[in-house]
Amino acid sequence: MRERSLLDLDDLTSDEISYLMQRATAFHANPPGRDLLRGVTVVNLFFEPSTRTYTSFSIAEARVGADVVALPPGSSSLGKGETIEDTALTLAAMGVKVIVTRHPESGFPYRLADSFAGHVINAGDGSHAHPTQALLDLLTIWTEFGRLAGLKVALVGDVLHSRVARSNVIGLRRLGADVTLIGPPTLVPDAMAGDGVHVARDLDAILPQMDVVMLLRIQRERIAAAVLATLDDYGRSYQLDARRLGSLASHAIVMHPGPYNRGVELTDDVLGYGGWRYAQQVSHGVYVRMAVLDFLVNGRA
Ligand code: CP
């Protein structure tokens, strides 16, 4: 039987998402010791730069007692023409049980999971999915409000190229939040609207109604030059600055998956805002990833 993987949030039921948030919270309050994944070998296979995801997976793996191998892309034989299938077979034959992978190609982790006799965790594939980022974002909102259901959540900016946004929309909807995607049509096409998911253009009109504002980076590496040229006045319409912070409800929080670009999607005023939750998001990332590793390898507690 194929082992369970986490490739996107639609691999999880709403009950499982809630379980993982509770498990992560429990790990935060009471560190579980290093026996949960004792004897389990994990390979971190990252083909794209990462600060937050790579480091927090590495910390999480150490905290649950896994044996961890980092395989830098330049060291993998995929560059010498080895297929994904043969790489998967090779790692499994060495006793590797979990592969955590990031890749610029949407779908790479799915191809790996099809061939690997173990668990694959998607740490970000192209513009497709970033499920553990979405889980830590959901946990940050849940920690703040004690629920997701009925909350109004805005995702602002480059939704089209954002794997974080795509996974968040799945998780937010599974848990009953009301989602508004805000940006210019080139970055937030009308077709992204759906059940409980609205598309809006006027950030100033939307902000006062929101409980959560999630800012997104402009993914310059994934945007065609012709589209980039149309974004010259992006800041005027969509940058969160002191004036716009002043229009938020007093309980509203602001989030960003990172890395954030000062002077583009936000000004330094945001970093001093009382409801800025970036540090909590990063901290939650370690506990969520511990919970995911434990859940995939050991099942529910
Ligand atoms: N949020 C996120 O995925 O950041 P990194 O690219 O630094 O991992």
Short mmCIF file of C-alpha atoms and ligand atoms in Angstrom, two decimals:
data_model
loop_
_atom_site.label_atom_id
_atom_site.label_comp_id
_atom_site.label_asym_id
_atom_site.label_seq_id
_atom_site.Cartn_x
_atom_site.Cartn_y
_atom_site.Cartn_z
CA MET A 1 0.00 0.00 0.00
CA ARG A 2 1.25 3.48 -0.88
CA GLU A 3 2.29 5.51 2.19
CA ARG A 4 0.42 8.69 2.94
CA SER A 5 1.94 11.93 1.65
CA LEU A 6 1.11 15.63 2.10
CA LEU A 7 1.12 17.22 -1.35
CA ASP A 8 -1.57 19.86 -0.83
CA LEU A 9 -4.23 20.65 1.74
CA ASP A 10 -6.87 18.77 -0.24
CA ASP A 11 -5.04 15.64 0.98
CA LEU A 12 -6.44 16.45 4.44
CA THR A 13 -10.01 16.52 5.74
CA SER A 14 -11.13 19.51 7.80
CA ASP A 15 -11.00 17.23 10.85
CA GLU A 16 -7.38 16.31 10.08
CA ILE A 17 -6.44 19.97 9.62
CA SER A 18 -7.96 20.73 13.03
CA TYR A 19 -6.12 17.76 14.52
CA LEU A 20 -2.79 18.99 13.15
CA MET A 21 -3.39 22.48 14.57
CA GLN A 22 -4.19 21.01 17.98
CA ARG A 23 -1.20 18.66 17.84
CA ALA A 24 1.12 21.54 16.88
CA THR A 25 -0.25 23.61 19.76
CA ALA A 26 0.34 20.69 22.14
CA PHE A 27 3.92 20.30 20.88
CA HIS A 28 4.46 24.03 21.48
CA ALA A 29 3.22 23.77 25.07
CA ASN A 30 4.91 20.43 25.84
CA PRO A 31 7.84 19.47 23.60
CA PRO A 32 7.40 15.76 22.80
CA GLY A 33 11.01 14.61 23.19
CA ARG A 34 13.06 12.99 20.49
CA ASP A 35 11.43 9.56 20.27
CA LEU A 36 8.55 10.24 17.88
CA LEU A 37 10.62 9.65 14.74
CA ARG A 38 13.55 7.80 16.26
CA GLY A 39 15.08 5.51 13.62
CA VAL A 40 13.25 7.29 10.77
CA THR A 41 15.42 8.76 8.02
CA VAL A 42 14.25 11.99 6.37
CA VAL A 43 15.82 13.53 3.25
CA ASN A 44 15.40 17.25 2.57
CA LEU A 45 15.54 17.70 -1.21
CA PHE A 46 15.24 21.40 -2.02
CA PHE A 47 15.73 22.60 -5.61
CA GLU A 48 14.80 26.22 -4.85
CA PRO A 49 16.08 28.72 -2.27
CA SER A 50 14.35 28.67 1.09
CA THR A 51 15.06 30.24 4.45
CA ARG A 52 11.89 29.65 6.50
CA THR A 53 10.66 26.30 5.17
CA TYR A 54 14.04 24.57 4.94
CA THR A 55 15.20 25.73 8.36
CA SER A 56 11.96 24.99 10.16
CA PHE A 57 11.68 21.52 8.62
CA SER A 58 15.26 20.87 9.72
CA ILE A 59 14.51 22.03 13.27
CA ALA A 60 11.23 20.09 13.37
CA GLU A 61 12.91 16.89 12.16
CA ALA A 62 15.61 17.23 14.84
CA ARG A 63 13.02 17.87 17.56
CA VAL A 64 11.12 14.65 16.79
CA GLY A 65 14.35 12.65 16.68
CA ALA A 66 14.57 11.82 12.97
CA ASP A 67 17.86 11.06 11.21
CA VAL A 68 18.13 13.90 8.70
CA VAL A 69 20.02 14.09 5.42
CA ALA A 70 20.11 17.29 3.37
CA LEU A 71 20.64 16.57 -0.31
CA PRO A 72 21.57 19.82 -2.09
CA PRO A 73 20.29 19.89 -5.72
CA GLY A 74 23.82 20.15 -7.07
CA SER A 75 24.65 16.89 -5.28
CA SER A 76 21.67 14.90 -6.55
CA SER A 77 22.11 12.72 -9.65
CA LEU A 78 18.91 14.15 -11.18
CA GLY A 79 21.34 16.65 -12.72
CA LYS A 80 23.13 13.73 -14.42
CA GLY A 81 19.97 12.47 -16.08
CA GLU A 82 18.68 10.11 -13.41
CA THR A 83 14.89 10.03 -13.49
CA ILE A 84 12.70 10.98 -10.54
CA GLU A 85 11.49 7.38 -10.46
CA ASP A 86 15.02 6.01 -10.12
CA THR A 87 15.96 8.62 -7.51
CA ALA A 88 12.88 7.58 -5.50
CA LEU A 89 13.76 3.89 -5.80
CA THR A 90 17.37 4.60 -4.77
CA LEU A 91 16.44 6.60 -1.67
CA ALA A 92 13.85 4.00 -0.61
CA ALA A 93 16.43 1.23 -0.98
CA MET A 94 18.64 3.07 1.53
CA GLY A 95 15.81 3.05 4.04
CA VAL A 96 14.67 6.66 3.60
CA LYS A 97 11.10 6.94 4.90
CA VAL A 98 10.29 10.62 4.27
CA ILE A 99 11.29 13.03 1.51
CA VAL A 100 10.61 16.74 2.03
CA THR A 101 10.91 18.46 -1.33
CA ARG A 102 10.69 21.90 -2.92
CA HIS A 103 10.89 22.29 -6.68
CA PRO A 104 10.21 25.07 -9.23
CA GLU A 105 8.10 22.68 -11.31
CA SER A 106 4.43 22.46 -10.31
CA GLY A 107 3.63 18.77 -9.82
CA PHE A 108 7.17 17.56 -9.03
CA PRO A 109 6.23 16.20 -5.56
CA TYR A 110 3.31 14.29 -7.11
CA ARG A 111 5.61 12.56 -9.57
CA LEU A 112 8.01 11.75 -6.74
CA ALA A 113 5.20 10.39 -4.55
CA ASP A 114 4.02 8.13 -7.40
CA SER A 115 7.39 6.35 -7.34
CA PHE A 116 8.54 6.58 -3.72
CA ALA A 117 7.75 3.84 -1.21
CA GLY A 118 7.51 6.30 1.66
CA HIS A 119 6.02 9.67 2.58
CA VAL A 120 6.53 12.80 0.45
CA ILE A 121 5.94 16.26 1.92
CA ASN A 122 5.54 19.11 -0.54
CA ALA A 123 7.56 22.09 0.71
CA GLY A 124 6.46 24.20 -2.29
CA ASP A 125 6.10 23.27 -5.98
CA GLY A 126 6.13 26.01 -8.59
CA SER A 127 3.03 28.17 -8.33
CA HIS A 128 0.93 25.17 -7.27
CA ALA A 129 0.96 24.36 -3.55
CA HIS A 130 2.67 24.94 -0.21
CA PRO A 131 0.59 22.94 2.27
CA THR A 132 2.70 23.30 5.42
CA GLN A 133 2.83 27.10 4.93
CA ALA A 134 -0.96 27.12 4.75
CA LEU A 135 -1.19 24.96 7.88
CA LEU A 136 1.01 27.35 9.84
CA ASP A 137 -1.05 30.27 8.55
CA LEU A 138 -4.28 28.57 9.61
CA LEU A 139 -2.76 27.84 13.02
CA THR A 140 -1.80 31.51 13.40
CA ILE A 141 -5.38 32.62 12.66
CA TRP A 142 -6.86 29.90 14.90
CA THR A 143 -4.54 30.85 17.76
CA GLU A 144 -5.64 34.47 17.40
CA PHE A 145 -9.40 34.00 17.07
CA GLY A 146 -10.07 30.45 18.35
CA ARG A 147 -11.87 29.62 15.09
CA LEU A 148 -11.72 30.01 11.31
CA ALA A 149 -15.44 29.70 10.58
CA GLY A 150 -17.04 33.00 9.63
CA LEU A 151 -13.82 35.02 9.62
CA LYS A 152 -13.21 37.38 6.74
CA VAL A 153 -9.76 36.83 5.28
CA ALA A 154 -8.19 38.91 2.50
CA LEU A 155 -5.29 37.68 0.37
CA VAL A 156 -3.71 40.72 -1.24
CA GLY A 157 -1.44 40.87 -4.27
CA ASP A 158 0.03 38.25 -6.56
CA VAL A 159 -2.47 35.47 -5.98
CA LEU A 160 -2.06 34.04 -9.49
CA HIS A 161 1.56 32.97 -9.00
CA SER A 162 1.32 32.16 -5.30
CA ARG A 163 1.41 28.54 -4.13
CA VAL A 164 0.86 29.88 -0.62
CA ALA A 165 -2.41 31.51 -1.69
CA ARG A 166 -3.68 28.42 -3.49
CA SER A 167 -3.10 26.14 -0.48
CA ASN A 168 -4.48 28.75 1.92
CA VAL A 169 -7.70 29.10 -0.05
CA ILE A 170 -8.27 25.33 0.21
CA GLY A 171 -7.64 25.32 3.97
CA LEU A 172 -9.55 28.51 4.72
CA ARG A 173 -12.60 27.25 2.85
CA ARG A 174 -12.38 23.79 4.46
CA LEU A 175 -12.58 25.49 7.86
CA GLY A 176 -15.36 27.89 6.88
CA ALA A 177 -13.59 31.24 6.45
CA ASP A 178 -14.85 33.75 3.89
CA VAL A 179 -12.05 34.60 1.44
CA THR A 180 -11.50 37.75 -0.62
CA LEU A 181 -8.70 37.86 -3.20
CA ILE A 182 -7.57 41.41 -3.96
CA GLY A 183 -5.30 42.69 -6.71
CA PRO A 184 -5.19 43.80 -10.34
CA PRO A 185 -6.76 41.50 -12.97
CA THR A 186 -3.30 40.43 -14.16
CA LEU A 187 -2.55 38.97 -10.71
CA VAL A 188 -6.08 38.12 -9.56
CA PRO A 189 -8.20 37.01 -12.53
CA ASP A 190 -12.00 37.09 -12.11
CA ALA A 191 -12.04 33.33 -12.74
CA MET A 192 -10.50 32.77 -9.29
CA ALA A 193 -13.85 33.59 -7.66
CA GLY A 194 -15.83 30.61 -6.41
CA ASP A 195 -17.87 29.31 -3.52
CA GLY A 196 -16.95 31.53 -0.55
CA VAL A 197 -14.12 33.10 -2.57
CA HIS A 198 -14.60 36.66 -3.83
CA VAL A 199 -12.44 38.74 -6.14
CA ALA A 200 -12.09 42.48 -5.42
CA ARG A 201 -10.04 45.33 -6.89
CA ASP A 202 -10.46 48.12 -4.34
CA LEU A 203 -8.25 47.44 -1.33
CA ASP A 204 -9.35 50.61 0.49
CA ALA A 205 -12.99 49.54 0.35
CA ILE A 206 -12.27 46.03 1.61
CA LEU A 207 -9.79 46.61 4.44
CA PRO A 208 -12.18 47.87 7.16
CA GLN A 209 -14.30 44.69 6.84
CA MET A 210 -11.45 42.19 7.27
CA ASP A 211 -10.41 40.13 10.30
CA VAL A 212 -7.23 38.91 8.62
CA VAL A 213 -5.14 40.54 5.88
CA MET A 214 -2.58 38.23 4.28
CA LEU A 215 -0.09 40.05 2.08
CA LEU A 216 1.68 38.25 -0.77
CA ARG A 217 5.00 38.91 -2.43
CA ILE A 218 5.07 39.84 -6.12
CA GLN A 219 6.63 36.65 -7.55
CA ARG A 220 8.85 38.43 -10.06
CA GLU A 221 10.60 35.18 -10.99
CA ARG A 222 7.27 33.78 -12.25
CA ILE A 223 5.79 36.85 -13.97
CA ALA A 224 6.20 37.69 -17.66
CA ALA A 225 8.04 40.96 -18.36
CA ALA A 226 5.01 42.41 -20.15
CA VAL A 227 2.86 41.91 -17.04
CA LEU A 228 5.57 43.29 -14.73
CA ALA A 229 5.59 46.48 -16.81
CA THR A 230 1.92 47.00 -15.96
CA LEU A 231 2.63 46.91 -12.23
CA ASP A 232 4.47 50.24 -11.95
CA ASP A 233 1.75 51.79 -9.81
CA TYR A 234 1.08 48.58 -7.84
CA GLY A 235 2.05 50.27 -4.56
CA ARG A 236 -0.45 53.09 -4.98
CA SER A 237 -3.32 50.62 -5.26
CA TYR A 238 -2.22 47.64 -3.18
CA GLN A 239 0.65 48.47 -0.80
CA LEU A 240 -0.23 48.27 2.90
CA ASP A 241 1.04 51.49 4.49
CA ALA A 242 0.33 53.65 7.55
CA ARG A 243 -2.83 55.19 6.08
CA ARG A 244 -4.33 51.83 5.16
CA LEU A 245 -3.34 50.27 8.51
CA GLY A 246 -5.40 53.04 10.10
CA SER A 247 -8.52 51.78 8.31
CA LEU A 248 -8.29 48.24 9.74
CA ALA A 249 -10.62 47.03 12.47
CA SER A 250 -8.89 47.19 15.88
CA HIS A 251 -8.86 43.37 16.16
CA ALA A 252 -7.52 42.75 12.64
CA ILE A 253 -4.23 40.94 12.11
CA VAL A 254 -1.80 41.22 9.22
CA MET A 255 0.21 38.25 7.97
CA HIS A 256 2.83 37.52 5.32
CA PRO A 257 4.37 34.14 4.42
CA GLY A 258 7.73 35.78 3.77
CA PRO A 259 10.03 36.78 2.33
CA TYR A 260 8.45 40.23 2.32
CA ASN A 261 9.64 43.09 0.14
CA ARG A 262 9.70 46.39 2.01
CA GLY A 263 8.50 49.25 -0.15
CA VAL A 264 6.55 46.94 -2.47
CA GLU A 265 3.63 45.11 -0.83
CA LEU A 266 4.22 46.76 2.56
CA THR A 267 5.97 49.71 4.17
CA ASP A 268 7.97 49.53 7.40
CA ASP A 269 4.88 50.82 9.23
CA VAL A 270 3.40 47.32 8.94
CA LEU A 271 6.36 45.80 10.81
CA GLY A 272 5.50 48.00 13.81
CA TYR A 273 1.72 47.39 13.68
CA GLY A 274 0.31 45.74 16.82
CA GLY A 275 -1.48 43.08 14.79
CA TRP A 276 1.52 42.10 12.66
CA ARG A 277 1.84 38.29 13.10
CA TYR A 278 4.81 37.37 10.89
CA ALA A 279 6.98 36.18 13.82
CA GLN A 280 4.15 33.98 15.14
CA GLN A 281 3.72 32.46 11.66
CA VAL A 282 7.41 31.55 11.51
CA SER A 283 7.36 30.12 15.03
CA HIS A 284 4.25 28.05 14.29
CA GLY A 285 6.01 26.60 11.25
CA VAL A 286 8.28 24.45 13.41
CA TYR A 287 5.41 22.94 15.46
CA VAL A 288 3.16 22.39 12.45
CA ARG A 289 5.96 20.53 10.66
CA MET A 290 6.62 18.39 13.76
CA ALA A 291 2.90 17.55 13.79
CA VAL A 292 2.86 16.71 10.06
CA LEU A 293 5.91 14.43 10.33
CA ASP A 294 4.40 12.62 13.33
CA PHE A 295 0.97 12.32 11.63
CA LEU A 296 2.31 10.87 8.38
CA VAL A 297 4.74 8.42 9.97
CA ASN A 298 2.85 7.40 13.15
CA GLY A 299 -0.78 8.27 12.39
CA ARG A 300 -3.08 10.06 14.83
CA ALA A 301 -2.17 9.98 18.51
N1 CP B 1 7.34 31.10 3.23
C1 CP B 1 8.32 30.46 2.58
O1 CP B 1 8.08 29.46 1.90
O2 CP B 1 9.55 30.99 2.77
P1 CP B 1 10.90 30.33 2.22
O3 CP B 1 10.88 30.47 0.71
O4 CP B 1 12.02 31.13 2.85
O5 CP B 1 10.93 28.90 2.63
#
